[in-house]
Amino acid sequence: MKGQEHKMPRMEDILNLPVQDPPAAEFSAADIKWVKVEGGRQGGDDIALIPFARVDDFVKGESLNAECPASFRIESRRKRLEGSISKPRVDGYLEYTLYWCSYGPEDYRDTQSGFEDGSNIKPSSGKGSRPGRRHMMRGCLCHFTVKRLYTRPLLALIIYNQRKHVDKSGAPCHGILDQDALGTRAMYAPRISEDLRQKVMSMLYIGIPLDNIIQHHTEIVQGHGGPHNRDDFLTRNDVRNMERVIRNSSHELHASDENSVNMWVQRHHKHAFYFQSNSGLEPFILGIQTDWQLQQMLRYGHNGSMAFHSIFGLKRLKYPLCTLLVFDQSHNAIPVAWIISSSFASQDIQKWIGVLAERIRTRDPRWRLNSFLVDDPSFDIYIIREAFQCRVLLCIWHVRRAWIRSLLKNCCNIDLQQEIFKHLGWVLYCTRSGQHSMDALEEFMQVFVDQCSFMDYFKRRWSPNIELWISGIKSLPVSSPEPNAAIESYHLRLKLKLFNDQHANSWPRVDWLIHILSTEFHSLYWLDQYSIETGYFENLRDKSFSTNAWCQALHIPDVDVILDVQNLQLAKVISQADRSLAYTIWNPGSEFSLCDCPWSRMGNLCKHIIKVAILCKNRQVARPLPAAQVYRQMLLTLLQNPPDDPLVLDHAILHATRLQQDVKGLEELSNNGLLQALPPDISSHAAENILSPHLY
């Protein structure tokens, strides 16, 4: 009873402690205010509360101790199911994890004493000695416990049992404070960092030979004046070990695809930000984001744009793939998360998008997104806006691509292709003579009724959803060609990587898709960014994807564009590869332009169309910005129907001011030229979307 009476104040006080969330991406014990608790095994333990999502950040920060670099391994772990305890203690746990410095707890600095006296402290898990790692064991007692609290699962209780890196005598046992460690590897962390491991693994997946990796690493170390940490001592044996891991790895962890996926999630729980296994009532959903992807999202998503690339592989893969993209300084798309779901991403977005937004804000509370591009009007934009507090734009690049590819397949006459494509633009935007959407669609089908193959495709694939797309364009601003070109480039690269015929037998397995995305495909984008930042391995980058159509258009001189501003039926662009050749662009300045260059004739968005569109805008011969039309329409509506109530009028003026700011923001977001005019009858839903206070 006395023991219980002594513990009760301690238990009650735990939840009264402040939850500490340091702003740095990684933090250590030095960044936390600790509370001393009686009864610790080392004469009193230090405790603190942090968000459970930041435990990994704390472990990484502790490993970077300047005086005693270390790495902390999981010595033991226990878990409980929610609801398994009827009356949990205040410090009761859902998850219990013991982290121990890798330089202990055994001490093999003097091998003989280690065998004779048997006095070495053994870890609580009872694992005993670790074969092959005796040279690392120096008797370090530094360790801490992390409890994910049962009553508050979002919090972690850190119990630091021994904060100093000392042995049983109380003396430093590694790092610069240990005199015996000076000049040896014990001065540094016992293992290479996860960042270097990811770097080397990516090089190996790309196919860089071992000798080249070692040579490159040696140049880097020499460049900063010699070795300063464990990473600088990378050896051929380290790289060979990672080569062996890759060679022996397989996507098929189990004969059953479902069990194999479950095993992957257990092994890579840090990279699975959301997981829901398939059941009779709930669909399968797996959200993947590596540490490197999280870093890119933090870097390029802040004050930038993010886009959906959804419903990829619907016909070939077991489950469709959805990708979240950000855009780097070269205007290229980088995948920062993958979502694999047995249902369409738009149907279950509310389950995982909030988790992803919280994940990013946990790392940087100041992180803010400027705009979010959706490629499916059925997405619930209110959920997206609530999660990221940003503008939502509609991206129709794949609609344009699908229509062009079908026209090229089913219609051989280029003049007829151009006419049909222009009419499709009228249908989608409902801009012709203020027509109703169904009237425009009916007229389109009557005019081109003799084009049976294309009409059959259009009726089957698009007619059921065309009103949804038209409504989406009326209610959301449409994205510019710059992100469209980047997203299409990503689409083509993903298609080339996954849909190689040699992988055909693996398409029905989800574990194969997870493996190829998180290893080989992930490494391609790592190499792109590493090459851009350092200048190394430029010759290994895939030149066909190093720049997209938008970037290529910026390198076409204005003098190579022949544009008659008095007759905007067509334009010509001189080929940059063959100056004797000029390509023709029909309906220039419109998102529904057509070009006769080989790249465009495959259904792709080409640099010539974008260049002409940019020039049309710069010369002010393009159609007005949709955002500007919305702005004018809203002001006209306000002037024609001024509110009587002065309070309402003040509120309306405030909204008008915000609208003006938002229009300027939209103009900055889009380097327009491919944007069609919006219909004059802008719906009230459009006003709600643009004026929403969530945007500010």
XYZ file of C-alpha atoms in Angstrom:
696
model
C 0.000 0.000 0.000
C 2.867 2.323 0.778
C 4.324 1.748 -2.670
C 0.970 2.569 -4.251
C 0.573 5.703 -2.122
C 4.053 6.819 -3.153
C 3.348 6.317 -6.883
C -0.067 7.897 -7.111
C 1.151 11.546 -7.135
C 3.628 10.639 -9.823
C 0.988 8.962 -11.959
C -1.446 11.815 -11.597
C 1.182 14.405 -12.449
C 2.195 12.846 -15.763
C -0.783 14.178 -17.713
C -0.300 17.613 -16.167
C 3.100 17.959 -17.819
C 3.281 20.298 -20.838
C 3.443 18.641 -24.248
C 6.719 19.789 -25.809
C 7.032 20.076 -29.590
C 10.323 21.798 -30.557
C 10.176 23.561 -33.955
C 13.339 21.932 -35.363
C 12.898 19.030 -37.779
C 15.021 16.879 -35.447
C 15.550 17.585 -31.759
C 17.364 16.083 -28.803
C 17.171 15.914 -25.024
C 18.886 19.300 -24.867
C 15.831 20.877 -26.516
C 13.431 19.540 -23.871
C 12.708 20.578 -20.310
C 12.841 17.430 -18.187
C 11.091 16.655 -14.934
C 12.883 14.473 -12.389
C 10.825 11.597 -10.989
C 11.745 9.602 -7.937
C 12.193 5.884 -8.079
C 14.326 5.560 -11.193
C 16.856 2.756 -11.435
C 19.689 5.278 -11.791
C 18.595 7.359 -8.823
C 15.730 9.195 -10.517
C 14.472 9.174 -14.102
C 13.797 12.208 -16.282
C 10.436 12.314 -18.037
C 8.787 14.510 -20.671
C 5.756 14.450 -22.968
C 6.040 14.915 -26.748
C 3.662 14.169 -29.666
C 3.910 10.492 -30.537
C 4.363 11.417 -34.213
C 7.695 13.055 -33.307
C 9.348 10.125 -31.554
C 11.493 9.346 -34.614
C 12.614 12.984 -34.760
C 13.732 12.738 -31.136
C 15.626 9.473 -31.727
C 17.426 11.005 -34.722
C 18.266 14.134 -32.775
C 19.686 12.130 -29.874
C 21.895 10.198 -32.291
C 23.555 13.462 -33.382
C 25.074 14.222 -29.983
C 28.262 16.191 -30.769
C 30.233 14.821 -27.817
C 28.998 11.223 -28.092
C 27.658 10.429 -31.573
C 25.573 7.296 -31.384
C 22.727 5.355 -32.862
C 19.893 4.003 -30.755
C 18.533 0.580 -31.510
C 15.219 -0.849 -30.358
C 16.161 -3.193 -27.566
C 12.620 -4.359 -26.819
C 9.086 -3.500 -27.861
C 5.632 -4.404 -26.597
C 2.170 -3.481 -27.853
C -1.389 -3.650 -26.565
C -4.695 -3.431 -28.357
C -7.078 -0.597 -27.597
C -9.785 -1.807 -25.220
C -7.605 -4.575 -23.800
C -7.446 -2.878 -20.357
C -10.579 -1.910 -18.472
C -8.854 0.406 -15.955
C -5.552 1.598 -17.434
C -2.942 3.338 -15.303
C -2.192 6.928 -16.148
C 1.190 5.873 -17.560
C -0.248 2.715 -19.106
C 0.893 2.161 -22.666
C -0.415 1.117 -26.049
C 3.167 0.778 -27.231
C 6.304 0.383 -25.141
C 9.739 0.751 -26.777
C 13.148 0.598 -25.129
C 15.950 2.365 -27.018
C 19.568 1.609 -26.112
C 22.813 3.133 -27.355
C 24.463 0.743 -29.813
C 27.750 0.976 -27.865
C 26.183 -1.018 -25.036
C 25.118 -2.457 -22.761
C 27.760 -5.218 -23.058
C 31.414 -4.285 -22.761
C 33.952 -6.077 -24.960
C 36.760 -3.541 -24.728
C 38.554 -6.146 -22.614
C 37.474 -9.490 -23.993
C 38.966 -11.555 -21.199
C 37.123 -9.725 -18.433
C 33.965 -10.048 -20.436
C 34.194 -13.818 -20.279
C 35.657 -14.279 -16.827
C 33.764 -12.150 -14.370
C 30.369 -12.323 -16.104
C 29.547 -8.962 -14.651
C 28.418 -7.284 -17.859
C 24.966 -5.834 -17.713
C 22.569 -7.659 -20.034
C 19.712 -5.908 -21.780
C 16.269 -6.332 -20.326
C 15.169 -8.257 -23.412
C 17.603 -11.047 -22.570
C 19.186 -11.030 -26.031
C 22.671 -11.358 -24.569
C 25.684 -10.920 -26.828
C 25.270 -10.031 -30.470
C 27.537 -12.041 -32.804
C 29.581 -9.911 -35.170
C 29.095 -6.724 -33.137
C 31.482 -7.239 -30.204
C 33.904 -4.629 -31.535
C 31.153 -2.022 -30.998
C 30.267 -2.939 -27.441
C 31.820 -0.568 -24.910
C 29.411 -0.932 -21.994
C 27.368 2.204 -22.649
C 24.392 2.483 -20.303
C 22.598 5.334 -22.108
C 18.986 4.296 -22.781
C 15.464 5.625 -22.671
C 11.924 4.301 -22.841
C 9.065 5.598 -24.948
C 5.469 4.883 -23.979
C 2.574 5.670 -26.280
C 0.029 6.448 -23.585
C -3.040 4.262 -23.453
C -5.362 7.074 -22.382
C -3.846 9.626 -24.807
C -2.579 7.759 -27.910
C -1.359 10.931 -29.630
C 1.188 11.526 -26.866
C 4.447 9.777 -26.025
C 5.956 9.674 -22.559
C 9.756 9.634 -22.734
C 11.463 8.171 -19.679
C 15.195 8.827 -19.851
C 16.731 6.197 -17.581
C 20.351 7.199 -18.245
C 21.099 10.300 -20.286
C 24.913 10.132 -20.147
C 26.954 7.878 -22.437
C 28.929 6.234 -19.639
C 29.857 2.716 -18.568
C 29.191 1.079 -15.184
C 32.053 3.029 -13.619
C 30.464 6.314 -14.658
C 33.246 7.180 -17.145
C 32.628 8.180 -20.787
C 32.944 5.074 -22.963
C 32.868 6.497 -26.499
C 32.950 9.818 -28.306
C 35.446 12.646 -27.898
C 35.215 12.565 -24.081
C 36.583 9.014 -23.996
C 40.390 9.251 -24.145
C 40.666 5.601 -25.200
C 38.380 6.262 -28.176
C 40.469 9.084 -29.651
C 41.759 8.158 -33.096
C 39.372 5.217 -33.410
C 35.898 4.761 -34.873
C 34.504 4.817 -31.349
C 34.779 8.593 -31.612
C 31.899 8.500 -34.062
C 28.492 6.906 -34.436
C 28.689 3.105 -34.758
C 26.778 2.969 -38.049
C 26.278 5.071 -41.127
C 23.270 7.382 -41.005
C 19.925 6.614 -42.599
C 20.460 9.522 -44.997
C 23.705 8.021 -46.313
C 22.143 4.563 -46.445
C 19.282 5.946 -48.542
C 21.784 7.734 -50.774
C 23.889 4.623 -51.415
C 20.842 2.387 -51.882
C 19.440 4.816 -54.447
C 22.745 4.788 -56.331
C 22.723 1.001 -56.367
C 19.105 0.814 -57.581
C 19.979 3.203 -60.422
C 22.887 0.963 -61.397
C 25.938 2.981 -60.315
C 28.892 0.559 -59.850
C 30.467 0.052 -56.426
C 33.805 1.581 -57.459
C 32.071 4.732 -58.690
C 30.144 5.054 -55.424
C 33.337 4.779 -53.334
C 35.188 7.198 -55.616
C 32.331 9.711 -55.417
C 32.165 9.405 -51.627
C 35.936 9.893 -51.326
C 35.705 13.097 -53.369
C 32.935 14.393 -51.104
C 34.952 13.657 -47.931
C 38.094 15.250 -49.335
C 36.044 18.254 -50.379
C 35.127 19.068 -46.775
C 38.614 18.503 -45.381
C 38.651 14.858 -44.348
C 36.520 12.616 -42.114
C 34.379 14.222 -39.431
C 31.800 11.530 -38.660
C 30.976 7.861 -39.185
C 29.485 8.522 -42.627
C 32.873 9.718 -43.837
C 34.292 6.241 -43.130
C 32.039 4.507 -45.662
C 33.832 1.341 -46.788
C 33.537 -1.024 -49.719
C 32.207 -3.591 -47.270
C 29.371 -1.216 -46.289
C 28.366 -0.871 -49.936
C 28.706 -4.628 -50.557
C 26.376 -5.308 -47.650
C 23.777 -2.998 -49.180
C 24.301 -4.638 -52.579
C 23.620 -7.988 -50.949
C 20.430 -6.672 -49.364
C 19.159 -5.496 -52.758
C 20.189 -8.710 -54.502
C 18.452 -10.890 -51.914
C 15.331 -8.745 -51.589
C 12.071 -9.644 -53.277
C 8.709 -7.975 -53.543
C 7.058 -11.314 -52.801
C 7.403 -11.606 -49.034
C 4.609 -14.186 -48.956
C 2.807 -16.287 -51.539
C -0.390 -14.459 -50.644
C -0.374 -10.899 -51.957
C -2.452 -9.687 -49.009
C -0.101 -11.242 -46.445
C 2.906 -9.936 -48.349
C 1.568 -6.374 -48.200
C 0.856 -6.720 -44.474
C 4.441 -7.878 -43.909
C 5.805 -4.923 -45.902
C 3.773 -2.488 -43.808
C 5.090 -4.062 -40.591
C 8.687 -3.800 -41.796
C 8.323 -0.266 -43.154
C 5.831 1.201 -40.707
C 7.600 4.574 -40.815
C 6.871 4.843 -44.540
C 3.221 3.758 -44.352
C 1.477 6.923 -43.188
C -1.944 5.280 -43.571
C -2.979 1.638 -43.858
C -6.370 -0.031 -43.962
C -6.492 -3.688 -44.891
C -9.164 -5.036 -47.169
C -12.294 -6.305 -45.470
C -15.864 -6.978 -46.372
C -16.946 -3.453 -45.414
C -13.819 -1.319 -45.836
C -11.649 -0.930 -48.955
C -7.903 -1.506 -49.069
C -5.949 1.760 -48.652
C -2.191 2.164 -48.301
C -0.490 5.567 -48.122
C 3.292 5.530 -48.701
C 5.699 8.371 -47.981
C 9.430 7.899 -47.415
C 11.567 10.261 -45.356
C 13.048 11.712 -48.550
C 9.565 12.341 -49.982
C 8.546 14.059 -46.751
C 11.593 16.327 -47.065
C 10.639 17.247 -50.654
C 7.076 17.976 -49.569
C 8.392 20.244 -46.827
C 10.778 21.974 -49.207
C 8.730 22.476 -52.371
C 5.205 22.331 -50.985
C 5.686 25.285 -48.643
C 4.151 28.345 -50.346
C 3.924 26.210 -53.474
C 1.466 23.922 -55.222
C 0.576 20.263 -54.861
C -1.322 18.143 -57.369
C -3.183 14.865 -57.653
C -2.293 12.352 -60.329
C -5.090 9.882 -59.700
C -6.585 6.673 -61.068
C -3.417 5.445 -62.787
C -3.328 1.826 -63.973
C -7.043 1.238 -63.679
C -6.996 -1.415 -66.421
C -3.700 -3.170 -65.695
C -2.954 -2.921 -61.989
C -4.861 -4.753 -59.280
C -5.695 -1.446 -57.582
C -5.352 2.030 -59.130
C -2.497 4.256 -58.027
C -2.853 7.868 -56.895
C 0.196 10.141 -56.594
C 0.637 13.451 -54.798
C 3.087 15.726 -56.623
C 4.990 18.905 -55.820
C 6.946 21.034 -58.296
C 10.661 21.831 -57.980
C 12.587 24.895 -59.111
C 12.993 23.331 -62.580
C 9.181 23.093 -62.935
C 9.290 19.297 -62.798
C 6.913 17.160 -60.734
C 8.228 15.140 -57.776
C 6.126 12.347 -56.215
C 5.844 13.000 -52.472
C 3.269 10.331 -51.597
C 1.599 7.335 -53.196
C -1.863 6.080 -52.310
C -2.944 2.614 -53.446
C -6.647 1.956 -52.952
C -9.159 -0.644 -54.052
C -11.639 2.214 -54.512
C -11.216 5.498 -56.348
C -9.067 7.983 -54.427
C -11.864 10.566 -54.542
C -14.187 8.264 -52.578
C -12.007 7.734 -49.501
C -9.857 10.852 -49.447
C -11.303 11.935 -46.093
C -9.695 8.901 -44.418
C -6.073 9.691 -45.181
C -5.616 13.293 -46.350
C -6.007 14.733 -42.856
C -3.399 12.261 -41.570
C -0.983 13.400 -44.279
C -1.583 17.086 -43.552
C -1.005 16.512 -39.836
C 2.160 14.552 -40.625
C 3.668 17.482 -42.508
C 2.608 20.108 -39.958
C 4.041 18.022 -37.148
C 7.432 18.408 -38.810
C 6.956 22.128 -39.527
C 3.974 23.968 -38.005
C 4.706 26.963 -40.257
C 4.323 24.924 -43.453
C 1.616 26.314 -45.737
C 0.375 25.208 -49.147
C -0.586 27.823 -51.723
C -2.764 25.748 -54.038
C -3.962 22.198 -54.545
C -4.690 20.830 -58.047
C -7.275 18.075 -58.455
C -7.730 16.093 -61.672
C -11.160 14.740 -60.823
C -14.178 17.016 -60.163
C -15.708 14.369 -57.900
C -13.087 15.085 -55.218
C -14.591 16.726 -52.159
C -12.783 20.058 -52.339
C -14.042 21.069 -48.899
C -12.104 18.212 -47.298
C -8.960 19.252 -49.185
C -9.452 22.893 -48.288
C -10.051 22.014 -44.655
C -6.905 19.870 -44.519
C -4.526 22.291 -46.255
C -6.253 25.691 -45.944
C -5.475 26.623 -49.547
C -7.001 27.325 -52.950
C -8.260 24.370 -54.987
C -7.812 24.330 -58.768
C -9.089 21.904 -61.393
C -6.552 20.255 -63.702
C -7.908 18.832 -66.995
C -4.686 17.692 -68.685
C -5.775 14.047 -68.861
C -9.173 14.950 -70.345
C -7.415 16.775 -73.156
C -4.943 13.910 -73.576
C -7.642 11.229 -73.673
C -9.692 13.097 -76.276
C -6.709 13.763 -78.538
C -5.506 10.157 -78.392
C -8.968 8.879 -79.273
C -9.235 11.365 -82.160
C -5.860 10.317 -83.525
C -6.925 6.682 -83.333
C -10.437 7.002 -84.758
C -10.194 9.968 -87.152
C -7.562 10.238 -89.898
C -8.385 13.702 -91.266
C -6.357 16.351 -89.428
C -8.773 19.138 -90.348
C -11.648 17.117 -88.946
C -9.614 16.338 -85.814
C -9.062 20.043 -85.298
C -12.760 20.851 -85.754
C -13.933 18.100 -83.404
C -11.385 19.104 -80.781
C -12.493 22.753 -80.932
C -16.132 21.716 -80.495
C -15.166 19.563 -77.518
C -13.734 22.702 -75.926
C -17.054 24.462 -76.479
C -18.866 21.540 -74.850
C -16.557 21.413 -71.840
C -16.593 25.159 -71.196
C -20.136 25.814 -72.499
C -18.853 29.066 -73.981
C -20.659 29.108 -77.300
C -23.567 31.557 -77.308
C -24.307 30.888 -73.645
C -25.523 27.376 -74.393
C -26.663 24.995 -71.711
C -24.286 22.061 -71.314
C -26.736 19.481 -72.622
C -27.640 21.670 -75.610
C -23.964 22.014 -76.512
C -23.450 18.272 -76.122
C -26.483 17.457 -78.266
C -25.347 19.828 -80.998
C -21.847 18.312 -80.945
C -23.196 14.796 -81.391
C -25.451 15.857 -84.266
C -22.703 17.724 -86.134
C -20.261 14.795 -85.974
C -22.730 11.930 -86.027
C -20.891 10.306 -88.937
C -17.724 9.857 -86.806
C -19.031 6.598 -85.387
C -15.868 5.229 -83.759
C -15.086 8.403 -81.827
C -18.736 8.982 -80.909
C -19.056 5.459 -79.543
C -15.983 6.090 -77.380
C -17.242 9.495 -76.235
C -20.716 8.235 -75.321
C -19.318 5.275 -73.426
C -16.476 7.001 -71.593
C -17.458 10.675 -71.199
C -21.173 11.295 -71.669
C -22.152 9.936 -68.220
C -19.752 12.348 -66.466
C -19.589 15.368 -68.767
C -21.964 17.432 -66.622
C -19.760 16.775 -63.594
C -16.751 18.147 -65.490
C -18.675 21.171 -66.748
C -19.877 21.922 -63.232
C -16.318 21.548 -61.933
C -14.991 24.060 -64.454
C -17.728 26.507 -63.506
C -16.973 26.229 -59.806
C -13.166 25.935 -59.775
C -10.357 27.906 -61.425
C -8.561 25.828 -64.057
C -4.824 25.199 -63.762
C -2.287 26.596 -66.220
C -0.124 24.709 -68.735
C 2.950 24.861 -66.492
C 1.788 22.237 -63.939
C -0.098 20.378 -66.680
C 3.147 19.779 -68.575
C 4.911 18.625 -65.394
C 2.109 16.229 -64.452
C 1.970 14.757 -67.958
C 5.750 14.224 -67.886
C 5.410 12.346 -64.583
C 2.587 10.269 -66.064
C 4.730 9.216 -69.023
C 7.684 8.332 -66.805
C 5.513 6.269 -64.469
C 3.935 4.488 -67.411
C 7.325 3.687 -68.934
C 8.624 2.268 -65.646
C 5.632 0.178 -64.607
C 4.144 -1.011 -67.857
C 7.184 -2.738 -69.255
C 6.110 -6.090 -70.693
C 8.704 -7.916 -68.604
C 6.644 -6.964 -65.516
C 3.307 -8.120 -66.969
C 3.050 -11.138 -64.659
C 3.534 -8.901 -61.620
C 0.850 -6.307 -62.416
C -1.874 -8.182 -60.480
C 0.176 -8.029 -57.258
C 0.106 -5.001 -54.967
C 3.371 -5.985 -53.257
C 5.199 -5.657 -56.600
C 3.775 -2.168 -57.129
C 4.848 -1.114 -53.626
C 8.337 -2.528 -54.151
C 8.961 -0.938 -57.554
C 7.681 2.467 -56.404
C 9.653 2.606 -53.152
C 12.932 1.350 -54.647
C 13.710 1.818 -58.353
C 11.178 4.529 -59.221
C 11.863 6.445 -56.005
C 15.599 6.351 -56.795
C 15.091 7.977 -60.211
C 13.674 11.098 -58.580
C 16.304 11.045 -55.845
C 18.991 11.075 -58.560
C 17.311 13.984 -60.357
C 17.354 16.159 -57.250
C 20.826 15.081 -56.157
C 22.212 15.840 -59.610
C 20.536 19.265 -59.702
C 21.858 20.173 -56.248
C 25.428 18.833 -56.584
C 26.133 18.560 -60.306
C 27.155 14.899 -59.935
C 25.893 12.054 -62.176
C 24.401 14.360 -64.819
C 25.228 11.735 -67.437
C 23.025 9.165 -65.674
C 19.831 11.237 -65.711
C 17.145 10.324 -68.198
C 17.367 13.260 -70.606
C 13.874 12.622 -71.982
C 12.396 13.507 -68.575
C 14.912 16.087 -67.328
C 12.773 18.868 -68.830
C 9.064 18.912 -69.609
C 7.212 20.652 -72.450
C 6.826 23.892 -70.488
C 10.574 24.202 -69.854
C 11.311 23.339 -73.486
C 8.875 26.030 -74.671
C 10.786 28.683 -72.732
C 13.856 27.997 -74.891
C 12.079 28.690 -78.191
C 12.902 32.254 -79.346
C 9.942 34.543 -80.029
C 11.247 35.151 -83.559
C 10.684 31.476 -84.353
C 6.924 31.908 -83.857
C 4.886 33.116 -86.828
C 1.640 34.540 -85.441
C -0.869 36.677 -87.292
C -2.731 38.604 -84.588
C -5.378 39.585 -87.139
C -6.124 35.939 -87.962
C -5.761 33.603 -84.998
C -6.929 30.506 -86.826
C -3.431 29.055 -86.913
C 0.217 29.779 -86.101
C 3.574 28.287 -87.057
C 6.677 27.496 -85.007
C 10.057 26.826 -86.610
C 11.593 23.519 -85.516
C 14.591 23.911 -83.227
C 16.163 20.732 -84.582
C 15.566 21.398 -88.309
C 15.343 25.069 -89.263
C 13.846 24.189 -92.633
C 10.762 22.723 -90.925
C 7.837 24.615 -89.386
C 5.009 23.077 -87.347
C 1.424 24.287 -87.590
C -0.711 25.030 -84.520
C -4.481 25.221 -85.007
C -6.668 27.253 -82.645
C -3.604 28.967 -81.069
C -3.843 30.427 -77.575
C -6.451 27.876 -76.536
C -6.169 24.841 -74.302
C -7.699 22.949 -77.208
C -4.930 23.722 -79.691
C -3.541 21.054 -82.001
C -0.027 20.773 -83.434
C 1.253 18.562 -86.233
C 4.636 17.815 -84.618
C 5.397 14.111 -83.903
C 5.183 14.554 -80.112
C 1.761 16.182 -80.275
C 0.573 13.576 -82.799
C 1.013 10.993 -80.033
C -1.486 12.846 -77.871
C 1.030 14.749 -75.746
C 1.159 18.418 -74.770
C 3.988 19.802 -76.926
C 6.339 22.761 -76.476
C 5.056 24.460 -79.637
C 1.475 24.766 -78.342
C 2.737 26.127 -75.021
C 5.110 28.581 -76.683
C 2.343 30.001 -78.878
C 0.020 30.252 -75.882
C 2.643 32.165 -73.863
C 3.235 34.505 -76.791
C -0.501 35.096 -77.250
C -0.755 36.111 -73.626
C 2.321 38.355 -73.736
C 1.029 40.125 -76.841
C -2.419 40.390 -75.247
C -4.153 38.581 -78.076
C -5.319 35.682 -75.896
C -8.753 35.500 -74.339
C -9.286 37.129 -70.911
C -8.217 35.236 -67.821
C -11.020 33.105 -66.364
C -10.174 34.473 -62.922
C -10.567 38.028 -64.244
C -13.948 37.121 -65.777
C -15.073 35.666 -62.460
C -13.910 38.825 -60.695
C -15.774 41.120 -63.110
C -18.910 38.985 -62.932
C -18.885 39.026 -59.126
C -18.439 42.804 -59.035
C -21.254 43.304 -61.553
C -23.535 41.092 -59.485
C -22.652 43.075 -56.374
C -23.286 46.419 -58.121
C -26.616 45.272 -59.571
C -27.858 43.910 -56.226
C -26.342 46.002 -53.421
C -27.403 44.776 -49.974
C -29.585 47.107 -47.889
C -28.181 46.129 -44.538
C -25.029 48.235 -43.846
C -23.457 45.381 -41.901
C -23.990 43.039 -44.839
C -22.624 45.710 -47.180
C -19.452 46.036 -45.081
C -19.106 42.265 -45.154
C -19.548 42.253 -48.955
C -16.897 44.956 -49.395
C -14.516 42.901 -47.268
C -15.166 39.891 -49.485
C -14.638 42.000 -52.615
C -11.227 43.062 -51.272
C -10.336 39.476 -50.542
C -11.541 38.489 -53.998
C -9.218 41.032 -55.583
C -6.294 39.600 -53.625
C -7.278 36.089 -54.611
C -7.501 36.984 -58.302
C -3.975 38.387 -58.129
C -2.860 35.165 -56.468
C -4.487 33.075 -59.177
C -2.810 35.148 -61.880
C 0.539 34.513 -60.237
C -0.214 30.786 -60.011
C -1.009 30.482 -63.705
C 1.187 31.378 -66.596
C -1.937 31.359 -68.690
C -2.477 31.037 -72.377
C -4.180 27.677 -72.500
C -7.206 28.749 -70.492
C -10.633 29.001 -72.062
C -13.072 31.766 -71.130
C -15.609 30.877 -68.488
C -19.330 31.077 -69.258
C -21.049 34.321 -68.311
C -23.485 32.626 -65.977
C -21.007 31.884 -63.204
C -22.789 29.915 -60.543
C -23.105 30.927 -56.941
C -21.005 27.881 -56.141
C -18.083 29.532 -57.926
C -18.466 32.585 -55.734
C -18.474 30.432 -52.629
C -15.284 28.684 -53.718
C -13.394 31.887 -54.498
C -14.656 33.938 -51.588
C -14.295 31.214 -48.989
C -12.510 32.492 -45.862
C -10.640 29.180 -45.745
C -8.401 30.524 -48.511
C -6.922 33.220 -46.321
